[in-house]
Coordinates of C-alpha atoms in Angstrom, one line a residue:
M219 CA -28.9 0.4 -14.3
S220 CA -25.7 -0.7 -16.0
P221 CA -22.4 0.8 -14.7
H222 CA -22.1 2.8 -17.9
E223 CA -25.6 4.2 -17.6
R224 CA -24.8 5.1 -13.9
W225 CA -21.6 6.8 -15.0
L226 CA -23.5 8.8 -17.7
E227 CA -26.1 9.9 -15.2
M228 CA -23.3 11.0 -12.8
V229 CA -21.5 12.9 -15.6
R230 CA -24.8 14.8 -16.5
E231 CA -25.5 15.5 -12.9
Y232 CA -22.0 16.6 -11.8
P233 CA -20.2 17.9 -14.9
D234 CA -17.7 20.0 -13.0
L235 CA -16.6 16.9 -11.0
H236 CA -16.3 14.8 -14.2
A237 CA -14.3 17.6 -15.9
F238 CA -11.9 17.8 -12.9
L239 CA -11.4 14.0 -12.7
S240 CA -10.9 13.7 -16.4
G241 CA -7.9 16.1 -16.4
P242 CA -5.1 14.3 -14.5
R243 CA -3.2 11.5 -16.1
S244 CA -1.7 8.4 -14.5
G245 CA 1.5 9.5 -12.7
D246 CA 0.5 13.1 -12.2
V247 CA 1.1 14.4 -8.6
L248 CA -1.9 15.8 -6.7
S249 CA -2.1 17.4 -3.3
G250 CA -4.8 18.0 -0.8
T251 CA -6.0 17.7 2.7
V252 CA -7.1 14.5 4.4
A253 CA -10.9 15.0 4.8
A254 CA -11.7 11.7 6.5
V255 CA -10.0 8.5 7.6
E256 CA -12.3 5.5 7.3
R257 CA -11.8 1.8 8.0
F258 CA -11.5 1.1 4.3
G259 CA -9.3 4.1 3.2
V260 CA -8.7 7.8 3.2
F261 CA -10.7 10.6 1.6
V262 CA -8.7 13.6 0.4
R263 CA -10.1 17.0 -0.4
L264 CA -8.0 17.8 -3.5
D265 CA -6.6 21.3 -4.1
D266 CA -8.7 23.2 -6.6
G267 CA -11.1 20.2 -6.8
P268 CA -14.8 20.5 -6.6
A269 CA -16.8 19.0 -3.7
H270 CA -17.9 15.4 -4.0
P271 CA -21.7 15.0 -3.8
F272 CA -21.5 12.0 -1.5
F273 CA -18.0 11.6 -0.1
P274 CA -15.9 13.9 2.1
G275 CA -13.3 14.2 -0.7
V276 CA -12.8 13.8 -4.4
G277 CA -9.5 11.8 -3.9
F278 CA -9.3 8.4 -2.3
V279 CA -6.4 6.4 -1.0
T280 CA -6.8 2.6 -0.3
I281 CA -4.9 1.2 2.7
P282 CA -2.3 -0.6 0.5
D283 CA -1.5 2.7 -1.2
L284 CA -0.8 4.6 2.0
T285 CA 2.8 3.3 2.7
W286 CA 5.2 0.6 1.9
H287 CA 5.5 -0.3 5.5
H288 CA 3.1 -2.6 7.4
I289 CA 0.7 -0.6 9.6
D290 CA -1.8 -1.7 12.2
D291 CA -3.8 1.5 12.0
M292 CA -4.0 4.2 9.4
S293 CA -3.4 6.8 12.1
E294 CA 0.2 5.8 12.0
V295 CA 0.4 7.4 8.5
V296 CA -2.4 10.0 8.2
S297 CA -4.9 12.0 10.2
A298 CA -7.8 14.3 9.3
G299 CA -6.6 17.8 8.4
Q300 CA -3.1 16.6 7.3
R301 CA -1.7 17.8 4.0
V302 CA -0.8 15.0 1.6
T303 CA 0.6 14.5 -1.8
G304 CA 0.0 11.4 -3.9
E305 CA 0.4 10.0 -7.4
F306 CA -2.8 9.9 -9.5
L307 CA -3.5 6.3 -10.3
D308 CA -6.8 6.5 -12.2
Y309 CA -10.3 8.0 -12.4
D310 CA -12.7 5.7 -10.6
T311 CA -15.7 6.3 -12.7
W312 CA -18.0 4.2 -10.5
N313 CA -17.4 6.4 -7.4
M314 CA -16.4 9.5 -9.4
E315 CA -13.2 9.9 -7.4
A316 CA -9.5 10.2 -8.1
R317 CA -7.6 7.1 -6.9
L318 CA -4.3 8.2 -5.3
S319 CA -1.2 6.5 -4.0
L320 CA 0.9 8.1 -1.3
K321 CA 3.4 5.3 -1.3
A322 CA 4.2 5.8 -5.0
L323 CA 6.0 9.0 -4.0
Q324 CA 8.1 7.2 -1.3
P325 CA 11.2 5.2 -1.8
D326 CA 10.4 1.5 -2.0
P327 CA 12.3 -0.2 0.9
F328 CA 12.2 -3.6 -0.8
Q329 CA 13.9 -2.3 -4.0
E330 CA 16.5 -0.5 -1.9
F331 CA 17.1 -3.7 0.1
A332 CA 17.3 -5.8 -3.1
D333 CA 19.8 -3.3 -4.6
A334 CA 22.1 -3.7 -1.5
V335 CA 21.7 -7.3 -0.5
T336 CA 22.3 -10.6 -2.3
A337 CA 22.3 -14.3 -1.5
G338 CA 24.8 -15.1 1.2
H339 CA 24.5 -11.8 3.1
E340 CA 24.3 -12.4 6.9
L341 CA 21.8 -10.3 8.8
R342 CA 20.2 -10.0 12.2
G343 CA 16.5 -9.7 12.3
L344 CA 13.4 -9.7 14.5
V345 CA 10.7 -12.4 14.3
T346 CA 7.5 -10.5 13.5
K347 CA 5.1 -13.4 13.0
A348 CA 5.1 -17.2 13.5
V349 CA 3.0 -19.4 11.2
P350 CA 2.7 -23.2 11.2
F351 CA 5.4 -23.7 8.5
G352 CA 8.0 -21.0 9.5
V353 CA 8.5 -17.4 10.7
F354 CA 8.7 -14.0 9.1
V355 CA 11.8 -12.0 10.1
R356 CA 12.2 -8.2 9.7
V357 CA 15.6 -7.9 8.1
A358 CA 15.4 -4.2 7.2
D359 CA 13.0 -1.3 7.8
G360 CA 9.9 -2.3 5.7
V361 CA 11.3 -5.6 4.6
E362 CA 10.5 -9.1 5.9
G363 CA 12.0 -12.4 4.9
F364 CA 10.7 -15.9 5.5
L365 CA 12.6 -18.6 7.4
H366 CA 11.1 -22.1 6.8
E367 CA 10.6 -24.4 9.8
D368 CA 13.2 -26.8 8.4
E369 CA 15.8 -24.2 9.3
F370 CA 14.9 -24.1 13.0
G371 CA 17.1 -25.6 15.6
A372 CA 15.7 -27.5 18.6
A373 CA 13.3 -24.7 19.6
P374 CA 11.2 -22.8 17.1
P375 CA 11.6 -19.0 17.3
R376 CA 8.8 -16.9 18.6
E377 CA 7.6 -13.4 17.9
G378 CA 10.0 -10.9 19.3
D379 CA 13.1 -13.2 19.1
E380 CA 16.2 -11.8 17.4
L381 CA 17.8 -14.2 14.9
H382 CA 21.0 -14.5 12.9
V383 CA 19.9 -15.4 9.3
V384 CA 21.5 -15.6 5.9
V385 CA 19.7 -14.4 2.7
A386 CA 19.0 -17.5 0.5
D387 CA 17.6 -15.4 -2.4
V388 CA 15.8 -12.1 -3.2
D389 CA 12.9 -12.4 -5.6
R390 CA 12.3 -8.9 -7.0
E391 CA 9.3 -9.9 -9.1
R392 CA 7.4 -11.6 -6.3
R393 CA 8.8 -9.2 -3.6
R394 CA 10.0 -12.0 -1.4
V395 CA 13.1 -12.7 0.6
N396 CA 13.9 -16.3 1.5
L397 CA 16.1 -16.9 4.5
T398 CA 18.2 -19.7 5.9
S399 CA 19.7 -20.2 9.3
G400 CA 23.1 -20.5 7.7
R401 CA 23.7 -23.8 9.6
G402 CA 24.6 -25.6 6.4

């Protein structure tokens, strides 16, 4: 069965669900209650929405759309029974669900950082991750920059170290902050 044939069958079988999901437009704000937190995302029982025939909720939030901040566990952001509000992204016709973004309604910490900080700003930051070619440094809440290994002194920094760094550049398009040690 093709995806289109599957969708037509679902529309015939669940006309109320299709009618509900066809209503919102991208950017609309929808609210509901977290029905289930799964390892792959969050199901939301939307206000005034019909029951979903297979899933715990008609709305679905993927992990990247939960928050702008890095999280290790979704329970840091949501829990079953919690009221949430999200921006409607689109109607996922394959799963017959509303794709939502909670982070779309939150201020973007990267853009706030980019508005306030330019090349040459000196900052203190915490090393959050070491990789073979450098380290990532948290320079603001929800914002990490990269310090290349060429910038290290005699001893490479480790996770948890606090560093003095200088912003080399802020790339808004790629959402990247490049750092230097400022040693010249």
